[in-house]
Amino acid sequence: MTCDALSRDDWSMPKNARKAPEYKEKQAAPKLLAWYGKHARVLPWRARSGEAADPYAVWLSEIMLQQTTVATVGPYFMGFLKRWPTVEALAKAPQDDVMKAWAGLGYYARARNMHACAKAISSDHGGKFPEDMEGLGRLPGIGPYTAAAIAAIAFGKRATVVDGNVERVVARLFDIETPLPKAKPEIRKAAETLTPDTRAGDFAQAMMDLGATVCTPKSPACNRCPINDLCDARTNGTQGLRPARAPKKPKPARQGACFWLTRNGHVWLRRRADKGLLGGMMEVPGTPWDRSDCHRTVKKLSQTDFDWAYPHAPTTAEWRLVPGLVTHSFTHFDLELSVFTAATRKKLVPGAEGRWVPLDELHGEALPTVMRKVAAHAMPEAGPLFAKR
Ligand code: SF4
């Protein structure tokens, strides 16, 4: 069937009939590229029209944007670029400085891999990013998605970039019924049929922008969509059901306690082990996060309910339980922390690992979000301390 025949017949297409994939293949890219020319988002890492993209900026933004929103990433991206304007400058930075600058972005393994990647590019590639997906994919922290994004956006290679926004657009465009995550290969295959031979980077960004601004998760603005005539979900009225998702398993809840020890305007912090969750970040010392029963009667908790926790305190002191809990959601579990506070006059904490950090320098420490919450809970006036980014 020709495209012309399909266009003519389109209006009478029966409900639930899928538009032929080859029709979308030919039409989606030109329509989206024309729309992108007028409606592209202005983003700090994005090249302006007519300018070549900077591979370093593309890479940095793509690493930061994994699991994080554009609004959150903006100030971090600008801060990194100002402080380390090239990949070689970043490679020379001490890891501790990189972790501090990253603090608050979450998924801290990304920061460590990013630093390792900068070093590898600097030492093994003369400071230049490889241009193809294979070369990019051999670098630390660059998976298939990031390799495709850099190859397409920075070097104009034909590569298909499928992030969460693109996944949603494609699942709707093809009205894919298979639930995520099982649908991922099907969605990728469908997305590949849409990718044009030229301007693959603009096309990738157009798809991302469409997902972010028009084909949004809850209420897609189909009447403003440049490819609404190609969309099977729109034809079938299933936009709200796509992408289909397998029911989420409830996350396990874990519990623990931590100890906010102050002395003369300082707080005692320690560094977490390099490997594992929040590896290499600073933390308020406490128990392992392996309990599931200690907050069951949270309203009635007393100091003695925490006899099990005190051996994990950095020192003996008059610990006071702060009412309420700190809650934080990690990818694989939800955490509840009780917080104890005490002040001490002791200069050193015998046998404890850590160091005294001036409270007014807390904002510059590599404290992950959960520990910032602990600080704010222990000391409500700590909030402004983190405002000096
Ligand atoms: S028509 Fe609607 S559901 Fe389909 S791609 Fe466009 S915005 Fe998304």
XYZ file of C-alpha atoms and ligand atoms in Angstrom:
397
model
C 0.000 0.000 0.000
C 1.371 3.414 -0.889
C 1.555 6.368 1.424
C -0.910 8.200 -0.757
C -3.417 5.410 -0.494
C -3.021 5.415 3.256
C -3.443 9.172 3.525
C -6.594 9.087 1.532
C -8.031 6.215 3.515
C -6.791 7.375 6.882
C -10.000 9.111 7.987
C -12.010 5.966 7.551
C -9.535 3.651 9.248
C -11.498 1.394 11.617
C -10.930 1.739 15.352
C -8.074 -0.433 16.645
C -6.527 -0.643 13.158
C -2.801 0.083 13.304
C -1.396 2.423 10.698
C 1.191 0.564 8.626
C 4.676 0.972 10.156
C 6.199 2.009 6.815
C 3.798 4.962 6.753
C 5.137 6.183 10.091
C 8.694 5.441 9.000
C 8.443 7.885 6.128
C 6.335 10.538 7.781
C 7.370 10.752 11.422
C 10.914 12.119 10.986
C 10.113 15.000 8.585
C 7.097 16.043 10.644
C 9.034 15.924 13.907
C 12.083 17.711 12.518
C 9.883 20.519 11.178
C 8.191 20.786 14.592
C 11.570 20.719 16.373
C 12.763 23.633 14.241
C 10.060 25.784 15.849
C 9.560 24.265 19.300
C 12.946 22.916 20.456
C 13.512 23.502 24.159
C 16.376 25.843 25.020
C 18.619 23.800 27.328
C 22.026 24.812 28.685
C 23.778 21.780 27.168
C 22.126 22.005 23.785
C 23.860 23.584 20.766
C 22.053 26.522 19.210
C 20.789 26.172 15.668
C 23.771 26.141 13.288
C 26.326 25.480 16.064
C 28.188 22.172 16.452
C 27.342 20.281 19.638
C 30.132 19.978 22.235
C 30.621 16.240 22.960
C 31.753 17.041 26.518
C 28.548 19.007 27.217
C 26.400 16.289 25.631
C 28.095 13.551 27.653
C 27.991 15.496 30.936
C 24.300 16.299 30.536
C 23.352 12.764 29.528
C 25.109 11.282 32.577
C 23.453 13.826 34.873
C 20.001 13.380 33.318
C 19.864 9.643 34.006
C 17.131 9.255 36.652
C 17.076 13.028 37.249
C 14.906 15.844 35.919
C 16.007 18.599 33.546
C 15.128 21.246 36.174
C 17.355 19.595 38.800
C 20.247 19.018 36.427
C 20.467 22.619 35.087
C 22.379 24.228 37.999
C 24.641 21.180 38.460
C 25.517 21.143 34.770
C 26.366 24.850 34.770
C 28.408 24.443 37.971
C 30.446 21.563 36.517
C 31.061 23.350 33.231
C 32.186 26.521 34.977
C 34.538 24.665 37.273
C 35.790 22.059 34.772
C 35.253 23.490 31.277
C 36.842 20.538 29.462
C 36.947 16.792 29.896
C 40.668 17.075 30.618
C 40.049 19.575 33.409
C 37.503 17.192 34.926
C 39.967 14.298 34.611
C 42.525 16.237 36.688
C 40.037 17.096 39.475
C 40.380 15.236 42.798
C 37.585 12.647 43.135
C 36.488 14.191 46.414
C 35.829 17.540 44.688
C 33.790 15.808 41.986
C 31.718 13.950 44.593
C 31.112 17.177 46.519
C 29.977 18.962 43.360
C 27.691 16.024 42.562
C 26.132 15.796 46.044
C 22.326 15.939 45.820
C 22.071 14.472 42.290
C 21.772 10.896 43.586
C 22.983 7.586 42.121
C 26.519 8.355 43.170
C 28.102 5.505 41.211
C 27.397 7.701 38.179
C 29.732 10.401 39.515
C 32.538 7.931 40.168
C 32.130 6.369 36.699
C 31.917 9.801 35.115
C 35.228 10.768 36.688
C 36.811 7.459 35.589
C 35.475 8.084 32.071
C 36.987 11.597 31.955
C 40.341 10.121 32.985
C 40.117 7.392 30.314
C 39.277 9.930 27.578
C 42.095 12.166 28.714
C 44.747 9.445 28.986
C 43.717 6.991 26.236
C 41.985 9.165 23.640
C 43.966 12.424 23.751
C 41.028 14.251 25.350
C 38.668 13.476 22.458
C 35.506 11.397 22.688
C 35.295 8.393 20.349
C 32.650 9.132 17.696
C 31.010 5.737 17.273
C 28.809 3.738 19.609
C 31.306 0.880 19.969
C 34.178 3.141 21.052
C 31.913 5.137 23.364
C 30.435 1.970 24.867
C 33.877 0.796 26.001
C 34.259 3.791 28.326
C 33.326 3.588 32.033
C 29.731 4.541 32.806
C 28.629 4.767 29.145
C 25.890 2.221 28.421
C 24.019 1.715 25.134
C 21.642 4.632 25.763
C 24.368 7.195 26.512
C 26.557 5.906 23.661
C 23.644 6.347 21.226
C 22.852 9.827 22.551
C 26.459 11.050 22.213
C 26.948 9.412 18.794
C 23.731 10.942 17.444
C 23.679 14.355 19.137
C 27.394 15.172 19.241
C 28.574 13.425 16.065
C 25.448 13.144 13.885
C 25.698 9.341 13.575
C 22.556 7.367 12.849
C 21.763 5.982 16.284
C 18.441 5.447 18.008
C 18.122 7.068 21.406
C 15.402 5.652 23.664
C 14.954 7.361 27.022
C 11.770 7.386 29.124
C 10.184 10.163 27.049
C 10.918 8.419 23.757
C 9.667 5.128 25.187
C 6.311 6.717 25.961
C 5.966 8.393 22.553
C 6.819 5.184 20.672
C 4.561 2.989 22.831
C 1.682 5.338 21.994
C 2.566 5.865 18.367
C 2.494 2.090 17.793
C -0.081 1.423 20.538
C 2.155 -1.255 22.034
C 0.173 -3.402 24.442
C 3.073 -5.363 25.952
C 3.739 -3.965 29.417
C 7.064 -2.414 30.408
C 9.733 -3.527 31.105
C 9.085 -6.528 28.832
C 8.144 -4.152 25.984
C 11.583 -2.512 25.848
C 12.970 -4.556 22.887
C 9.695 -4.074 20.973
C 9.751 -0.331 21.605
C 13.423 -0.093 20.604
C 12.758 -1.963 17.363
C 9.828 0.314 16.545
C 11.915 3.408 17.399
C 14.683 2.223 15.070
C 12.268 2.194 12.134
C 11.600 5.911 12.714
C 15.230 7.094 12.935
C 16.248 9.008 9.810
C 19.626 8.557 8.085
C 20.467 12.221 8.498
C 19.895 14.570 11.432
C 19.566 11.611 13.803
C 20.692 13.858 16.693
C 17.999 16.467 16.026
C 15.478 13.678 15.603
C 16.450 12.149 18.958
C 16.105 15.524 20.674
C 12.810 16.175 18.897
C 11.418 12.892 20.239
C 12.650 13.739 23.740
C 11.112 17.217 23.540
C 7.820 15.855 22.227
C 7.658 13.441 25.168
C 8.586 16.164 27.659
C 6.262 18.898 26.409
C 3.397 17.378 24.360
C 3.152 13.606 24.787
C 3.361 13.936 28.556
C 2.684 11.015 30.926
C -0.715 12.078 32.268
C -2.442 14.313 29.715
C -0.900 14.195 26.258
C -1.810 17.267 24.210
C -2.704 15.268 21.090
C -4.270 18.245 19.360
C -0.854 20.007 19.386
C 1.109 16.917 18.386
C 2.867 17.072 15.004
C 2.484 13.314 14.475
C -1.061 12.879 15.756
C -2.217 11.615 12.337
C 0.269 8.721 12.689
C -0.596 7.753 16.232
C -2.303 4.401 16.823
C -3.039 5.112 20.480
C -4.842 8.286 19.466
C -6.859 6.365 16.884
C -7.730 3.742 19.462
C -8.240 6.128 22.377
C -5.618 4.316 24.439
C -3.155 7.166 25.064
C -3.778 6.990 28.817
C -3.023 3.269 28.871
C 0.350 3.477 27.099
C 2.984 2.599 27.874
C 1.377 -0.356 29.641
C 3.207 -1.249 32.836
C 3.461 -4.464 34.802
C 2.081 -3.925 38.325
C 4.810 -2.597 40.584
C 6.017 -4.828 43.379
C 5.906 -2.985 46.679
C 9.374 -1.904 47.786
C 10.705 -3.435 50.969
C 10.955 -1.040 53.911
C 14.217 -0.809 55.827
C 14.881 0.988 59.044
C 17.812 2.251 61.020
C 19.015 4.998 63.316
C 21.714 7.643 63.089
C 23.516 9.929 65.497
C 23.967 13.664 64.999
C 26.852 14.617 67.281
C 27.834 18.264 67.577
C 30.669 20.071 69.267
C 31.330 23.774 69.226
C 29.699 24.520 65.859
C 30.873 21.275 64.238
C 29.181 17.975 63.433
C 30.821 14.545 63.345
C 30.617 12.903 59.909
C 32.209 9.823 58.408
C 32.836 8.579 54.886
C 30.944 5.578 53.519
C 32.834 2.698 51.941
C 33.794 3.333 48.311
C 31.767 0.430 46.961
C 28.016 0.013 47.271
C 25.108 2.334 47.967
C 26.173 5.995 48.276
C 29.773 4.781 47.968
C 32.388 7.353 48.949
C 29.814 9.889 50.185
C 29.802 11.436 53.666
C 27.206 10.389 56.216
C 25.959 10.926 59.719
C 27.165 7.807 61.567
C 24.563 5.241 62.496
C 23.376 1.663 62.400
C 23.276 -0.483 59.264
C 19.949 -0.066 57.441
C 18.827 -3.613 57.965
C 15.943 -3.479 60.453
C 12.309 -3.756 59.519
C 10.657 -3.816 62.919
C 12.046 -0.997 65.012
C 9.540 1.709 64.025
C 6.388 -0.347 64.246
C 5.160 1.595 67.221
C 6.706 4.857 66.213
C 4.366 7.046 68.245
C 5.299 5.278 71.437
C 9.022 4.887 70.891
C 11.239 5.684 73.824
C 14.997 5.888 74.272
C 15.125 2.328 75.557
C 13.557 0.980 72.362
C 16.886 1.785 70.798
C 19.208 -0.207 73.035
C 20.186 -2.157 69.908
C 21.249 1.045 68.164
C 23.475 2.659 70.801
C 26.521 0.448 70.121
C 26.623 2.144 66.691
C 26.780 5.654 68.179
C 30.148 7.357 67.650
C 30.526 7.984 71.388
C 28.685 7.706 74.663
C 26.656 10.825 75.246
C 23.236 11.945 76.401
C 21.491 10.981 73.204
C 18.080 12.512 72.632
C 15.609 10.981 70.182
C 14.265 13.587 67.751
C 10.503 13.060 67.346
C 9.436 11.776 63.930
C 11.354 9.935 61.226
C 13.436 10.741 58.182
C 12.072 8.919 55.149
C 13.818 8.417 51.837
C 13.054 6.273 48.831
C 15.897 4.461 47.075
C 15.384 2.482 43.863
C 15.073 -0.844 45.629
C 13.834 0.028 49.093
C 12.227 2.701 51.235
C 14.220 3.848 54.228
C 13.074 5.186 57.603
C 15.653 6.611 59.960
C 15.359 7.619 63.596
C 17.694 10.421 64.496
C 19.415 10.989 67.825
C 21.218 14.181 68.738
C 23.798 14.964 71.373
C 26.389 17.619 72.067
C 29.810 16.727 73.413
C 32.816 18.561 74.731
C 35.225 15.807 73.803
C 37.678 16.942 71.163
C 38.146 13.524 69.641
C 35.794 10.609 69.402
C 37.906 7.673 70.579
C 37.858 4.729 68.195
C 35.356 6.291 65.797
C 36.131 6.930 62.156
C 35.243 10.351 60.876
C 35.983 14.030 61.250
C 34.482 17.212 62.640
C 32.912 19.349 59.914
C 32.045 23.016 60.602
C 28.279 23.391 60.368
C 28.628 26.453 58.159
C 30.653 24.389 55.666
C 28.173 21.532 55.523
C 26.819 22.710 52.165
C 30.216 21.973 50.575
C 30.373 18.370 51.790
C 29.546 15.350 49.618
C 26.369 14.683 51.602
C 23.729 12.652 49.751
C 20.104 13.777 49.883
C 19.119 11.323 52.606
C 21.836 12.762 54.876
C 20.744 16.298 54.109
C 17.309 15.256 55.306
C 18.887 13.855 58.477
C 20.692 17.174 59.039
C 17.479 19.141 58.537
C 15.631 16.815 60.918
C 18.297 16.992 63.611
C 18.710 20.692 63.289
C 15.812 22.408 61.502
C 17.971 25.489 61.054
C 20.302 23.344 58.865
C 18.102 23.990 55.820
C 19.682 27.357 54.922
C 23.128 25.778 55.322
C 22.497 23.888 52.118
C 21.331 26.920 50.181
C 24.878 28.110 49.396
C 25.389 25.937 46.318
S -1.030 11.897 19.261
Fe -1.057 12.090 21.448
S -0.520 10.083 22.268
Fe 0.022 10.111 20.089
S 2.195 10.691 20.066
Fe 1.003 12.570 19.818
S 0.708 13.387 21.912
Fe 1.391 11.247 22.076
